[in-house]
Coordinates of C-alpha atoms and ligand atoms in Angstrom, one line a residue:
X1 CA 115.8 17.9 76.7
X2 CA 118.3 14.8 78.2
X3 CA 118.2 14.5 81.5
X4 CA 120.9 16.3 83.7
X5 CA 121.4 13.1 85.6
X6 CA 120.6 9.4 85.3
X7 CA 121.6 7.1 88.2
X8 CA 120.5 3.2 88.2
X9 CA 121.0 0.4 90.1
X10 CA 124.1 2.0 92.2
X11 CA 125.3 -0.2 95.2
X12 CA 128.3 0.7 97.5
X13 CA 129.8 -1.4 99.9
X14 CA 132.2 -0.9 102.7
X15 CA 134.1 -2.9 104.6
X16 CA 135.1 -2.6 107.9
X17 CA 138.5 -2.4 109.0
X18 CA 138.5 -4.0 112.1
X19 CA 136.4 -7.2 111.5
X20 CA 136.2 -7.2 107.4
X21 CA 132.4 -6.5 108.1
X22 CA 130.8 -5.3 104.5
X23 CA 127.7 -2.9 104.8
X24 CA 125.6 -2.2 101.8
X25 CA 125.9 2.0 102.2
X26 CA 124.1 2.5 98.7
X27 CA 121.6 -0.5 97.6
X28 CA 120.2 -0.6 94.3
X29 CA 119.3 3.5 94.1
X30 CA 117.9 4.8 90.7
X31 CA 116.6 7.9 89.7
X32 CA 116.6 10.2 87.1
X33 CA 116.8 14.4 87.6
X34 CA 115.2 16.6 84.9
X35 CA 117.4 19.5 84.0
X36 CA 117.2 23.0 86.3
X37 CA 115.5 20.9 88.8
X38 CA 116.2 21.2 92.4
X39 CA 116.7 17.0 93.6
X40 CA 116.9 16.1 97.0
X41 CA 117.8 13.2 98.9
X42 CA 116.0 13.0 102.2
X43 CA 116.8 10.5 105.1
X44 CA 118.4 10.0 108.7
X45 CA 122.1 10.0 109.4
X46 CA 124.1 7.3 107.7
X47 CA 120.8 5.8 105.4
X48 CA 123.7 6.9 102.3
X49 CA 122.8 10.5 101.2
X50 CA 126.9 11.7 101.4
X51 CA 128.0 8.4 99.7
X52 CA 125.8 8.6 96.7
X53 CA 126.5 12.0 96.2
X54 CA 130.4 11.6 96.2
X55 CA 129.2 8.4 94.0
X56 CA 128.1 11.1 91.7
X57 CA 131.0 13.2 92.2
X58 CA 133.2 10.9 91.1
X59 CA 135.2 10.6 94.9
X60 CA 133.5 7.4 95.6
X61 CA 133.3 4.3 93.1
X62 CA 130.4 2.3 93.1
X63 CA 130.2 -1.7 92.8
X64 CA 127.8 -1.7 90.7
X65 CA 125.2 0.7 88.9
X66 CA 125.3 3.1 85.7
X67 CA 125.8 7.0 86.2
X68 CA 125.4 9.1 83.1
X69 CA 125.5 13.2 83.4
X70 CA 123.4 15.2 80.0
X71 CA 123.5 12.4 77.8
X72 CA 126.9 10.9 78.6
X73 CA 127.7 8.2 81.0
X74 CA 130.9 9.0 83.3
X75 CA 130.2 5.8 85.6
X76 CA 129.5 2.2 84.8
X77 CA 130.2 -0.4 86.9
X78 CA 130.0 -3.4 83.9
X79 CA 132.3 -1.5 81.3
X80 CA 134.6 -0.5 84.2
X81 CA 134.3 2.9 83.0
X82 CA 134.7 5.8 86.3
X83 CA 135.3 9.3 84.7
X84 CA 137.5 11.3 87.3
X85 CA 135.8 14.0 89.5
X86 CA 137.7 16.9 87.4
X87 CA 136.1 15.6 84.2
X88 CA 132.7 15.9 85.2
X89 CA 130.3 18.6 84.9
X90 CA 129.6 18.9 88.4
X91 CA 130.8 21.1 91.9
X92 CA 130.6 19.4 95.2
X93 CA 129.9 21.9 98.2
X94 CA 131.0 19.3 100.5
X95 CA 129.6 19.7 104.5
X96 CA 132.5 21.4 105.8
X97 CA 132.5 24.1 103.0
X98 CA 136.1 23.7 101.8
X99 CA 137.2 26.6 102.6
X100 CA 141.0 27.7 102.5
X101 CA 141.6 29.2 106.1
X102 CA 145.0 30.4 104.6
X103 CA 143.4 32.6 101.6
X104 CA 141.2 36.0 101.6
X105 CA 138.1 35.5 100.3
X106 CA 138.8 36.2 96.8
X107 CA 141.2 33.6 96.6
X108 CA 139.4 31.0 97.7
X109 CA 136.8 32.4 95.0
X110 CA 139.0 32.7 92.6
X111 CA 140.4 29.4 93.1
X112 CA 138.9 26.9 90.3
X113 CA 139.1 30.2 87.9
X114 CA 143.1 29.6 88.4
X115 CA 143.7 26.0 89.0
X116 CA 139.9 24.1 87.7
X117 CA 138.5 22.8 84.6
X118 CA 138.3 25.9 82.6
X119 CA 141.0 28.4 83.7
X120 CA 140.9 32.1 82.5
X121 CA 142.6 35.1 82.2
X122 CA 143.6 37.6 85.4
X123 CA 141.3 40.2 84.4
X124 CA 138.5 37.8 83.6
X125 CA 138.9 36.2 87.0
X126 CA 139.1 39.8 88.9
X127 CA 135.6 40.2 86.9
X128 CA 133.4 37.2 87.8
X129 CA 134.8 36.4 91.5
X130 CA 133.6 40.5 91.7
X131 CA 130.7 39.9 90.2
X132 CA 129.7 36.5 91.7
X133 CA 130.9 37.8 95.3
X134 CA 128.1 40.7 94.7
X135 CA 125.7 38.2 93.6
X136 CA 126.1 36.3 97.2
X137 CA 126.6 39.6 99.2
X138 CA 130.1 39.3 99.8
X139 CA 131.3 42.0 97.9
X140 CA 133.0 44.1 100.6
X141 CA 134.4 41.1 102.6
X142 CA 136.2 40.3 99.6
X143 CA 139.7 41.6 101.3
X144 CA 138.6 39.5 104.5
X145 CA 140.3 36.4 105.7
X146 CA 137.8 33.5 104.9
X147 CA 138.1 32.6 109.0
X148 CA 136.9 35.6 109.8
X149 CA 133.0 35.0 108.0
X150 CA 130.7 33.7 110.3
X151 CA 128.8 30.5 109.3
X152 CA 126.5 31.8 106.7
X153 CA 129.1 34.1 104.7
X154 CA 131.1 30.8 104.6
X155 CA 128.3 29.1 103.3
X156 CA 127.6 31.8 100.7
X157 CA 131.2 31.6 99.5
X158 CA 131.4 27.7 99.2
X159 CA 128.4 28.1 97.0
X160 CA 129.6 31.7 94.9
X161 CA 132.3 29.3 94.1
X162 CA 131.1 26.6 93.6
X163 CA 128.8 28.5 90.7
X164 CA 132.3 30.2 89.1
X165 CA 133.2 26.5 88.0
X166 CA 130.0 26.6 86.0
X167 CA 128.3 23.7 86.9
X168 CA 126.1 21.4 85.0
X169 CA 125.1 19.5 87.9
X170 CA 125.7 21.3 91.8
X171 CA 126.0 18.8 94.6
X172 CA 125.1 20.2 97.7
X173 CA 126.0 18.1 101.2
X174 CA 123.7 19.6 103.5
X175 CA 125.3 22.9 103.5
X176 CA 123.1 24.5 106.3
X177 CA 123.3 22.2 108.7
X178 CA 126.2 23.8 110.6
X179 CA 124.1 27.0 111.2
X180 CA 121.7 28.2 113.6
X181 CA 118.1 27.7 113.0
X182 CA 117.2 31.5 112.3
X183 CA 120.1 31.3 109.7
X184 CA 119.1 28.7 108.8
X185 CA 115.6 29.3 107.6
X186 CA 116.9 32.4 106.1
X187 CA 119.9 31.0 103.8
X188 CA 117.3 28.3 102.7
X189 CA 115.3 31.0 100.7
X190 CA 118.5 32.7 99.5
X191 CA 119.7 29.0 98.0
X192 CA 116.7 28.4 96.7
X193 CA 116.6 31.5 94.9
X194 CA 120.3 31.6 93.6
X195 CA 119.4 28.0 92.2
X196 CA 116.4 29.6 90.5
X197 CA 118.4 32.7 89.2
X198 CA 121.4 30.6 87.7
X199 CA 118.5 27.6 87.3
X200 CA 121.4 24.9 88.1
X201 CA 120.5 21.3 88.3
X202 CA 121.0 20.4 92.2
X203 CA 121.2 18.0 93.9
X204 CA 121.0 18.4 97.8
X205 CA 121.3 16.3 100.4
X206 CA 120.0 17.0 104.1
X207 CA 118.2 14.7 107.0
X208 CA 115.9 17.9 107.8
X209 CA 112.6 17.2 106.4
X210 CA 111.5 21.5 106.6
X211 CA 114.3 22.2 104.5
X212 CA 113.3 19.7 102.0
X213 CA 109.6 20.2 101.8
X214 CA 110.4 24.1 101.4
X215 CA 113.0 24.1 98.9
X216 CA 112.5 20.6 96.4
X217 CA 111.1 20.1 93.3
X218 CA 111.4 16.3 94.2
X219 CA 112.5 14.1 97.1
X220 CA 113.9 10.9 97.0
X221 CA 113.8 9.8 100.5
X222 CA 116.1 7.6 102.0
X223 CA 116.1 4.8 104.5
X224 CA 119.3 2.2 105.2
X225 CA 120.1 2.2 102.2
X226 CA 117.7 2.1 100.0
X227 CA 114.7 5.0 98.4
X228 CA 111.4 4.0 100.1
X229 CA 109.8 6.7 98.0
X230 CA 110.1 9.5 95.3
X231 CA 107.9 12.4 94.7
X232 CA 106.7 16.0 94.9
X233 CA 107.1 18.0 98.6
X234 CA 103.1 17.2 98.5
X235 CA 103.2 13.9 97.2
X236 CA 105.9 12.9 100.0
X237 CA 103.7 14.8 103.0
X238 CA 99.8 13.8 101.9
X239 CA 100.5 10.2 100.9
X240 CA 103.9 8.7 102.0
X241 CA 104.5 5.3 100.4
X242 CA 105.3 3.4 103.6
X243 CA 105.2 3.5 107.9
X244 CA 109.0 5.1 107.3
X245 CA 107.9 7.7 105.1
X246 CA 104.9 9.0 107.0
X247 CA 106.7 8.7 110.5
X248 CA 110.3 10.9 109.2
X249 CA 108.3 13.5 107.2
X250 CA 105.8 15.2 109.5
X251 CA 104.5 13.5 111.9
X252 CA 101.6 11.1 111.9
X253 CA 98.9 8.9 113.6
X254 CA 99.5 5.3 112.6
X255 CA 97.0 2.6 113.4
X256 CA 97.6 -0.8 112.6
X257 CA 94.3 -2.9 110.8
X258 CA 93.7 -5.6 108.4
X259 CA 92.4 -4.8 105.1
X260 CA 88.3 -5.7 105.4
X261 CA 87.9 -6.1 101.6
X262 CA 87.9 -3.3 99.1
X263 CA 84.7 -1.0 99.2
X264 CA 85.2 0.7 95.5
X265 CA 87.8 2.1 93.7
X266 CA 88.0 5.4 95.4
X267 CA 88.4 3.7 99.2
X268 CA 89.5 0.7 101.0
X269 CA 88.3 -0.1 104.5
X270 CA 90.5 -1.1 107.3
X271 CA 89.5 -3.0 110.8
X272 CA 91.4 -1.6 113.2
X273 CA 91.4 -1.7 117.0
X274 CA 89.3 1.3 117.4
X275 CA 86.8 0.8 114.6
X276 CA 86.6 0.3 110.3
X277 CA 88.7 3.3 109.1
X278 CA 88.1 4.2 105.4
X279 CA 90.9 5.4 103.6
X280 CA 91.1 7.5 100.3
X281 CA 94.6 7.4 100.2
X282 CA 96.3 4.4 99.4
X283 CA 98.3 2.9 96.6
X284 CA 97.0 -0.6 94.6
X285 CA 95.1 -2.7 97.3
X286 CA 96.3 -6.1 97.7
X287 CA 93.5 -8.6 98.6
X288 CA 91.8 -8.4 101.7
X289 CA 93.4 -9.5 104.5
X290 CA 96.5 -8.2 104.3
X291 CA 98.0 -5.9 107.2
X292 CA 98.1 -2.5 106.8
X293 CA 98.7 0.6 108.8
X294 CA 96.5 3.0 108.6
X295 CA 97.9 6.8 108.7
X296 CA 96.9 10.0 108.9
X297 CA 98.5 13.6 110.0
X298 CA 97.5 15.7 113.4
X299 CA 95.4 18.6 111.0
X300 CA 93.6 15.9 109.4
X301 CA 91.7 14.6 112.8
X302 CA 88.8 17.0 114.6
X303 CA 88.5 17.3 117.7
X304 CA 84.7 18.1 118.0
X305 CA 82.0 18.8 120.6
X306 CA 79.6 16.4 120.0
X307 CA 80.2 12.9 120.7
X308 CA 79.3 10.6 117.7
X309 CA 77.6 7.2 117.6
X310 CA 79.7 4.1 117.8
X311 CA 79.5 2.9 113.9
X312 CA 79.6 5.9 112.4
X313 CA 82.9 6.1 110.0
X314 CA 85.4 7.9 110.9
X315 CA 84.0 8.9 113.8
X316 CA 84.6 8.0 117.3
X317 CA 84.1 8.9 120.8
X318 CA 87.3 10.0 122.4
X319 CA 88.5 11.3 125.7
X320 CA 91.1 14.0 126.0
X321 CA 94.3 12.9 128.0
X322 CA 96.8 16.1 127.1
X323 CA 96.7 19.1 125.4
X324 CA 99.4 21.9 124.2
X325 CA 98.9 25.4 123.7
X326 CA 101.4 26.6 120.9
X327 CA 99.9 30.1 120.5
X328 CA 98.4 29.5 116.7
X329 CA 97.2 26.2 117.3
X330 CA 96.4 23.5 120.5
X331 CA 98.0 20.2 120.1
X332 CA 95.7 17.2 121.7
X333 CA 96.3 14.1 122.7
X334 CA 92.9 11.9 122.6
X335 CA 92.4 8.7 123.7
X336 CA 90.1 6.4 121.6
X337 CA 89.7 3.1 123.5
X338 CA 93.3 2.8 124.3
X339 CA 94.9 4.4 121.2
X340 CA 96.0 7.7 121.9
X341 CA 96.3 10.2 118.9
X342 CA 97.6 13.1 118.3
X343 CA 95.3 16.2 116.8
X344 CA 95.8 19.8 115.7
X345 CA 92.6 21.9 117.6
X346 CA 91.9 25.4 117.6
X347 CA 93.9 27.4 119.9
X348 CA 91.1 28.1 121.7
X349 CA 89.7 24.5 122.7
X350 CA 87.5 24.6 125.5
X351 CA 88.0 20.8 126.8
X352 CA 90.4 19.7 128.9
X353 CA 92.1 16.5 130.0
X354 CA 89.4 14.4 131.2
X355 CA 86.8 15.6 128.9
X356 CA 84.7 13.5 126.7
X357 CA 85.0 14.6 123.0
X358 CA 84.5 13.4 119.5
X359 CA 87.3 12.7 117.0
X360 CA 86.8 13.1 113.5
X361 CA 89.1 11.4 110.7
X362 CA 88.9 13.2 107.4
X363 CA 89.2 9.8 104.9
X364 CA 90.1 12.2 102.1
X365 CA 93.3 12.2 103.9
X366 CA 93.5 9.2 105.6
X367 CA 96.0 6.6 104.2
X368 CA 96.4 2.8 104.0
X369 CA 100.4 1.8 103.6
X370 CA 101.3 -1.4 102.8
X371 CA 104.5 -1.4 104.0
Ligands
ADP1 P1 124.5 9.9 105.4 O1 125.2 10.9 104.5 O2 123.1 9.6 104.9 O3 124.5 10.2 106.8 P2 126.7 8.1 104.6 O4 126.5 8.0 103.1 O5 127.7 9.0 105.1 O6 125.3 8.5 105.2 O7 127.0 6.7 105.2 C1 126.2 5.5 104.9 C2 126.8 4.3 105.6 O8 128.0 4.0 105.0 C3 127.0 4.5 107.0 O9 126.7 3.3 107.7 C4 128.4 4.8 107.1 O10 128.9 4.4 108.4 C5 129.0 4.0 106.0 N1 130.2 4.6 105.5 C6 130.3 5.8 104.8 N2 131.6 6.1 104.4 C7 132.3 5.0 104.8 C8 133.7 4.6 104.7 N3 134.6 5.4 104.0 N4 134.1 3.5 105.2 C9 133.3 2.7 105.8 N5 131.9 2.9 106.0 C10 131.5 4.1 105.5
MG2 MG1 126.1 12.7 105.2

């Protein structure tokens, strides 16, 4: 099957009004999105999530880069070729919804039925806005005036109309970002299901890394720019490509080393302040030498009773300097020589700040980044 989307080498620019300055928005960002897939792009405010999408959209033209959509291109930069927005098979859900204060609900519904890409007749509108309203629990609001939804039944009705132009491709602008975080949590399962229901290629964009874990079939995240890395919701969490990566999604221990030569092809060793770390993780090792950081998450470090000999890998004596008590789980700061890291303990953790302990770093999920 072609792909629902194929983006390559895209690069936007702006320049500012005030002193001509030129920013590179969208630098050199490719990927490719298999059809029915749920794509998103993950990164902080202004690293170029919005502008690539409305790249995509066809509101924004990139200065350079190729954009083709099932098969057929509707951007590129080299045969000056920019297919307008109403010509391709795509709806935007832009941040602010869109919505029409003036018009009930069905109207706004009903709107790219009347006045889109493929209009149709009065009774076949009165159908599907009915039956897409239902779909997206709307159905007796449908009389309402579209101010008087509260944040999540606006959201529902950008989408349920978005999904009456029949999209090929849905662009989503992070579209839950305006709610509160119970809402929030609870519209993320309804989207992702709706998606799997009409199985519409999407695209979504958001900064919140929960979101994107919980609803993606792939990430792309983002960073100034540019993609530091693509992959699975797993792939992105258990081994981030670079420092950016493991820092924005999660959170995570990293210790800065010098590679100490290769010790087979499973693990590399790294010399770090506190001691050799072996990692399983990791991506081709350069040659020894080079600086890496080494990373690894909160549940992957032990806090244990028994303090270990110095040498022993992986293992280290610690000392306690904090701990949290979150109810399912105690969050510990320890102190190894004078790096402090951050571990997930049982709730029930006897020691205390002060107390000597051992730390244990699991090297099937420790990882060495390059970069
Ligand atoms: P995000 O959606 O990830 O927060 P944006 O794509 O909106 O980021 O913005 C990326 C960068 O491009 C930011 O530095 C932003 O200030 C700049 N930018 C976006 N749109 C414009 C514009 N119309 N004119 C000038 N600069 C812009
Ligand atoms: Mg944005």
């Amino acid at each position: 099957m072609q792909n629902a989307v194929v983006i390559s080498g895209l690069e936007k620019r702006f320049t500012r009004k005030q002193d001509d300055a030129v920013s590179l928005a969208v630098d050199n960002v490719g990927f490719t999105v298999p059809p029915g897939s749920f794509y998103t792009l993950l990164g902080p405010s202004g690293c170029g999530k919005t502008t690539t999408l409305r790249c995509l959209a066809g509101l924004e033209s990139a200065d350079r880069g190729e954009i083709s959509m099932n098969g057929k291109s509707v951007f590129s930069a080299d045969d000056r070729r920019d297919v307008p927005p109403e010509d391709r098979p795509i709806a935007m859900v832009p941040q602010s919804y869109g919505i029409w204060p003036h018009m009930k609900v069905f109207d706004n519904a009903a709107f790219p039925l009347r006045y889109g890409r493929k209009t149709c007749s009065r009774t076949e509108v009165r159908t599907r806005v009915l039956a897409m309203l239902e779909q997206v629990g709307l159905a007796e609001y449908v009389d309402r005036w579209s101010t008087q939804l509260s944040g999540g039944q606006q959201q529902r009705l950008a989408l349920a109309r978005a999904l009456l132009c029949e999209p090929e491709v849905l662009l989503l602008d992070e579209p839950l970002s305006n709610l509160d975080a119970k809402l929030r949590a609870q519209l993320r399962a309804e989207l992702r299901s709706f998606q799997q229901r009409f199985g519409v290629t999407t695209l979504y964009v958001t900064h919140d890394q929960g979101e994107a874990l919980a609803m993606s079939d792939t990430i792309v995240v983002m960073n100034k720019g540019r993609i530091e890395q693509i992959g699975s919701p797993a792939e992105i969490y258990d081994s981030p490509a670079s420092r950016f990566v493991a820092d924005f999604v999660g959170s995570a221990n990293l210790i800065p080393g010098v590679l100490d030569g290769t010790a087979g092809a499973r693990v590399v060793e790294a010399k770090t302040s506190i001691g050799v770390l072996r990692c399983e993780r990791f991506t081709t090792p350069p040659a020894a030498g080079r600086e890496v950081h080494v990373c690894i998450r909160p549940e992957h470090i032990r806090v244990v009773d028994e303090i270990p000999e110095t040498g022993a890998a992986n293992r280290f004596p610690a000392r306690i300097t904090a701990t949290e008590y979150l109810g399912d789980r105690r969050e510990v700061v320890v102190a190894v020589d004078d790096v402090e890291l951050r571990a997930h303990a049982d709730a029930h953790l006897a020691a205390r700040p002060g107390d000597d302990v051992g730390v244990v770093l699991d090297p099937a999920w420790t990882v060495a980044l390059w970069s």
